[in-house]
GROMACS .gro file of C-alpha atoms in nm:
model
  236
    1MET     CA    1   1.077  -1.829   1.340
    2SER     CA    2   1.116  -1.549   1.084
    3SER     CA    3   0.856  -1.275   1.051
    4THR     CA    4   0.626  -1.258   0.748
    5VAL     CA    5   0.533  -0.955   0.541
    6MET     CA    6   0.272  -0.942   0.266
    7VAL     CA    7   0.309  -0.674  -0.001
    8THR     CA    8   0.048  -0.598  -0.266
    9GLY     CA    9   0.153  -0.443  -0.596
   10ALA     CA   10   0.509  -0.571  -0.566
   11ASN     CA   11   0.595  -0.603  -0.935
   12ARG     CA   12   0.780  -0.270  -0.948
   13GLY     CA   13   0.855   0.055  -0.769
   14LEU     CA   14   0.795   0.078  -0.396
   15GLY     CA   15   0.641  -0.268  -0.371
   16LEU     CA   16   0.931  -0.443  -0.540
   17GLU     CA   17   1.181  -0.261  -0.321
   18PHE     CA   18   0.984  -0.358  -0.010
   19ALA     CA   19   1.001  -0.720  -0.121
   20ARG     CA   20   1.374  -0.699  -0.190
   21GLN     CA   21   1.465  -0.534   0.138
   22TYR     CA   22   1.248  -0.752   0.360
   23ALA     CA   23   1.376  -1.064   0.184
   24ALA     CA   24   1.736  -0.951   0.233
   25GLU     CA   25   1.664  -0.912   0.605
   26GLY     CA   26   1.548  -1.273   0.623
   27TRP     CA   27   1.173  -1.212   0.634
   28ARG     CA   28   0.930  -1.441   0.459
   29VAL     CA   29   0.777  -1.234   0.181
   30LEU     CA   30   0.436  -1.291   0.026
   31ALA     CA   31   0.421  -1.057  -0.273
   32THR     CA   32   0.146  -0.996  -0.527
   33TYR     CA   33   0.158  -0.875  -0.884
   34ARG     CA   34  -0.109  -0.807  -1.145
   35ASN     CA   35   0.061  -0.850  -1.480
   36PRO     CA   36   0.331  -1.115  -1.527
   37ALA     CA   37   0.459  -0.932  -1.836
   38VAL     CA   38   0.598  -0.656  -1.611
   39ALA     CA   39   0.677  -0.867  -1.305
   40GLY     CA   40   1.002  -1.026  -1.421
   41GLU     CA   41   1.217  -0.888  -1.138
   42LEU     CA   42   0.969  -1.000  -0.873
   43LEU     CA   43   0.933  -1.344  -1.025
   44GLU     CA   44   1.311  -1.376  -1.029
   45LEU     CA   45   1.320  -1.271  -0.663
   46ALA     CA   46   1.059  -1.539  -0.592
   47GLY     CA   47   1.325  -1.795  -0.679
   48GLN     CA   48   1.454  -1.740  -0.327
   49ASP     CA   49   1.329  -1.977  -0.060
   50ASN     CA   50   1.179  -1.699   0.153
   51VAL     CA   51   0.983  -1.522  -0.125
   52GLN     CA   52   0.655  -1.627  -0.283
   53ALA     CA   53   0.475  -1.436  -0.559
   54PHE     CA   54   0.102  -1.453  -0.626
   55ARG     CA   55  -0.088  -1.308  -0.920
   56LEU     CA   56  -0.359  -1.072  -0.797
   57ASP     CA   57  -0.560  -0.787  -0.942
   58VAL     CA   58  -0.669  -0.594  -0.633
   59SER     CA   59  -0.963  -0.443  -0.821
   60ASP     CA   60  -1.108  -0.798  -0.829
   61PHE     CA   61  -1.245  -0.836  -0.478
   62ASP     CA   62  -1.337  -1.200  -0.534
   63ALA     CA   63  -0.973  -1.266  -0.622
   64ILE     CA   64  -0.861  -1.103  -0.296
   65ALA     CA   65  -1.095  -1.330  -0.102
   66ALA     CA   66  -0.974  -1.635  -0.296
   67LEU     CA   67  -0.609  -1.558  -0.223
   68ALA     CA   68  -0.689  -1.508   0.145
   69GLU     CA   69  -0.853  -1.851   0.145
   70GLU     CA   70  -0.547  -2.000  -0.027
   71LEU     CA   71  -0.327  -1.844   0.242
   72ARG     CA   72  -0.569  -1.912   0.530
   73ASP     CA   73  -0.306  -2.095   0.737
   74GLU     CA   74  -0.043  -1.822   0.705
   75THR     CA   75   0.060  -1.585   0.981
   76ILE     CA   76   0.120  -1.230   0.854
   77ASP     CA   77   0.309  -0.993   1.085
   78VAL     CA   78   0.298  -0.692   0.854
   79PHE     CA   79   0.050  -0.638   0.572
   80LEU     CA   80   0.161  -0.361   0.334
   81SER     CA   81  -0.129  -0.244   0.120
   82ASN     CA   82   0.085  -0.091  -0.151
   83ALA     CA   83  -0.095  -0.152  -0.482
   84GLY     CA   84  -0.222   0.177  -0.619
   85LEU     CA   85  -0.309   0.392  -0.918
   86PHE     CA   86  -0.230   0.757  -0.981
   87GLY     CA   87  -0.443   0.812  -1.288
   88PRO     CA   88  -0.383   1.065  -1.567
   89LYS     CA   89  -0.124   1.334  -1.500
   90PRO     CA   90  -0.233   1.683  -1.609
   91GLY     CA   91   0.117   1.825  -1.572
   92ALA     CA   92   0.361   1.562  -1.692
   93GLU     CA   93   0.131   1.408  -1.953
   94SER     CA   94  -0.106   1.698  -2.033
   95ASP     CA   95  -0.391   1.456  -1.964
   96LEU     CA   96  -0.681   1.642  -1.801
   97ARG     CA   97  -0.910   1.348  -1.725
   98GLN     CA   98  -0.894   1.410  -1.350
   99SER     CA   99  -0.915   1.786  -1.382
  100PHE     CA  100  -1.238   1.984  -1.336
  101GLY     CA  101  -1.438   2.012  -1.656
  102HIS     CA  102  -1.267   1.713  -1.815
  103ILE     CA  103  -1.317   1.439  -1.555
  104ASP     CA  104  -1.343   1.080  -1.675
  105TYR     CA  105  -1.567   0.917  -1.417
  106GLY     CA  106  -1.468   0.570  -1.525
  107ILE     CA  107  -1.112   0.655  -1.420
  108VAL     CA  108  -1.238   0.803  -1.093
  109ARG     CA  109  -1.421   0.478  -1.011
  110GLU     CA  110  -1.116   0.269  -1.101
  111VAL     CA  111  -0.876   0.476  -0.890
  112LEU     CA  112  -1.115   0.480  -0.593
  113SER     CA  113  -1.160   0.104  -0.618
  114VAL     CA  114  -0.787   0.027  -0.623
  115ASN     CA  115  -0.666   0.294  -0.379
  116ALA     CA  116  -0.942   0.294  -0.117
  117LEU     CA  117  -1.175  -0.005  -0.146
  118ALA     CA  118  -0.916  -0.273  -0.222
  119PRO     CA  119  -0.722  -0.203   0.102
  120LEU     CA  120  -1.048  -0.238   0.294
  121LYS     CA  121  -1.119  -0.569   0.124
  122CYS     CA  122  -0.766  -0.686   0.200
  123ALA     CA  123  -0.808  -0.599   0.566
  124GLU     CA  124  -1.138  -0.789   0.584
  125SER     CA  125  -1.001  -1.087   0.398
  126PHE     CA  126  -0.665  -1.123   0.578
  127VAL     CA  127  -0.762  -1.013   0.928
  128GLU     CA  128  -0.729  -1.362   1.077
  129GLN     CA  129  -0.379  -1.411   0.937
  130ILE     CA  130  -0.273  -1.073   1.077
  131ALA     CA  131  -0.443  -1.121   1.413
  132ARG     CA  132  -0.263  -1.446   1.488
  133SER     CA  133   0.082  -1.289   1.437
  134GLU     CA  134   0.306  -1.130   1.697
  135GLN     CA  135   0.340  -0.787   1.533
  136ARG     CA  136  -0.017  -0.744   1.397
  137LYS     CA  137   0.033  -0.444   1.167
  138PHE     CA  138  -0.172  -0.329   0.867
  139VAL     CA  139  -0.004  -0.043   0.684
  140ALA     CA  140  -0.168   0.135   0.390
  141LEU     CA  141   0.047   0.345   0.160
  142SER     CA  142  -0.123   0.680   0.137
  143SER     CA  143  -0.009   1.021   0.017
  144ILE     CA  144   0.011   1.376   0.139
  145GLU     CA  145  -0.214   1.444  -0.161
  146GLY     CA  146  -0.494   1.285   0.043
  147SER     CA  147  -0.471   1.551   0.313
  148ILE     CA  148  -0.795   1.751   0.297
  149SER     CA  149  -0.643   2.042   0.487
  150ARG     CA  150  -0.372   2.081   0.219
  151ALA     CA  151  -0.582   2.023  -0.094
  152GLN     CA  152  -0.653   2.312  -0.332
  153ARG     CA  153  -0.731   2.191  -0.684
  154ASP     CA  154  -0.695   1.923  -0.951
  155LEU     CA  155  -0.616   1.547  -0.935
  156TYR     CA  156  -0.972   1.467  -0.829
  157ALA     CA  157  -0.946   1.089  -0.863
  158TYR     CA  158  -0.612   1.042  -0.688
  159ARG     CA  159  -0.659   1.293  -0.408
  160THR     CA  160  -1.014   1.181  -0.334
  161SER     CA  161  -0.906   0.816  -0.328
  162LYS     CA  162  -0.624   0.880  -0.081
  163ALA     CA  163  -0.851   1.087   0.144
  164ALA     CA  164  -1.097   0.796   0.136
  165LEU     CA  165  -0.814   0.554   0.217
  166ASN     CA  166  -0.723   0.760   0.522
  167MET     CA  167  -1.082   0.732   0.643
  168VAL     CA  168  -1.075   0.356   0.583
  169THR     CA  169  -0.763   0.312   0.796
  170ARG     CA  170  -0.903   0.539   1.066
  171LEU     CA  171  -1.218   0.328   1.088
  172LEU     CA  172  -1.022   0.002   1.075
  173SER     CA  173  -0.808   0.118   1.366
  174GLY     CA  174  -1.121   0.135   1.579
  175ASP     CA  175  -1.275  -0.189   1.456
  176LEU     CA  176  -0.953  -0.388   1.498
  177ALA     CA  177  -0.826  -0.235   1.822
  178ASP     CA  178  -0.967  -0.512   2.039
  179ARG     CA  179  -0.768  -0.763   1.832
  180GLY     CA  180  -0.447  -0.573   1.892
  181ILE     CA  181  -0.397  -0.480   1.526
  182THR     CA  182  -0.219  -0.152   1.452
  183VAL     CA  183  -0.358   0.021   1.142
  184VAL     CA  184  -0.201   0.331   0.990
  185SER     CA  185  -0.183   0.530   0.667
  186VAL     CA  186   0.173   0.624   0.575
  187CYS     CA  187   0.294   0.861   0.306
  188PRO     CA  188   0.636   0.741   0.186
  189GLY     CA  189   0.725   1.083   0.048
  190TRP     CA  190   0.791   1.175  -0.315
  191VAL     CA  191   1.003   0.881  -0.429
  192LYS     CA  192   1.174   0.828  -0.764
  193THR     CA  193   0.966   0.552  -0.922
  194ARG     CA  194   0.765   0.523  -1.240
  195MET     CA  195   0.468   0.676  -1.057
  196GLY     CA  196   0.675   0.935  -0.871
  197GLY     CA  197   0.862   1.048  -1.179
  198GLU     CA  198   1.219   1.158  -1.241
  199PHE     CA  199   1.185   1.486  -1.049
  200ALA     CA  200   1.094   1.317  -0.720
  201LYS     CA  201   1.312   1.416  -0.425
  202LEU     CA  202   1.375   1.078  -0.260
  203GLU     CA  203   1.588   0.789  -0.382
  204LEU     CA  204   1.408   0.457  -0.373
  205THR     CA  205   1.639   0.242  -0.160
  206PRO     CA  206   1.688   0.481   0.137
  207ALA     CA  207   1.321   0.584   0.125
  208ILE     CA  208   1.207   0.226   0.168
  209ARG     CA  209   1.470   0.164   0.434
  210ASP     CA  210   1.332   0.459   0.633
  211PHE     CA  211   0.976   0.338   0.576
  212ARG     CA  212   1.062  -0.008   0.709
  213GLY     CA  213   1.217   0.152   1.015
  214LEU     CA  214   0.895   0.339   1.077
  215VAL     CA  215   0.691   0.020   1.042
  216ALA     CA  216   0.920  -0.157   1.289
  217ARG     CA  217   0.864   0.118   1.547
  218LEU     CA  218   0.485   0.128   1.517
  219THR     CA  219   0.284   0.045   1.827
  220LEU     CA  220  -0.088   0.019   1.896
  221GLU     CA  221  -0.077   0.376   2.032
  222GLU     CA  222  -0.010   0.502   1.677
  223SER     CA  223  -0.306   0.316   1.530
  224GLY     CA  224  -0.541   0.538   1.333
  225LYS     CA  225  -0.278   0.799   1.253
  226PHE     CA  226  -0.176   0.948   0.918
  227ILE     CA  227   0.204   0.962   0.910
  228GLU     CA  228   0.474   1.072   0.670
  229SER     CA  229   0.784   0.853   0.663
  230PRO     CA  230   1.012   0.857   0.859
  231GLY     CA  231   0.759   0.942   1.131
  232ASN     CA  232   0.613   1.292   1.106
  233PRO     CA  233   0.236   1.321   1.174
  234LEU     CA  234   0.022   1.457   0.890
  235ALA     CA  235  -0.306   1.644   0.913
  236TYR     CA  236  -0.607   1.466   0.771
   0.00000   0.00000   0.00000
């Protein structure tokens, strides 16, 4: 029987490439998207027998629970909590709404909800599907920007949300250890996507290939760690 991966936020960027590569390797792919208007490539991919696409706004926690109920009989080997928001970019867009003195707290709440609380809700909602699998892995896409020891200034919403996500995965690793579920936060690196921007250092396809290799190598001993793909430990 083929393995199953679930990917949130798979309509573009990292999520779409995860879906493509796992599907090409013969995995069953359960992929979510928020807006069908920008999910054309994913919906086309879902024409394959081993790919299913589900509309989901991860900021709607009731919708997460409803999808988990719809998929209650599934077995999920790897859950990739990928959906995320960066928020306004003070450098590239000259938008200071997550810079000190100009902070938009509505944006802060939205980014925290999507980047930190939604992964927690996904873990709670899909834990049974993950626990009954052979691989039992929950992987949250984090960022080096969430490392408290490296932080200096600016990007309050994004950096705070990723630091909070790292705490969520650390706590989940303890709560889910007795069920044999490996939980990690992984930074994929600075990848050329719409969010990463044109000056990012990593090309999308090889970056996701390396990330998938890291996921394949994960064991319960790594649970609770903060890692940078392709496997370097990061300081919280």
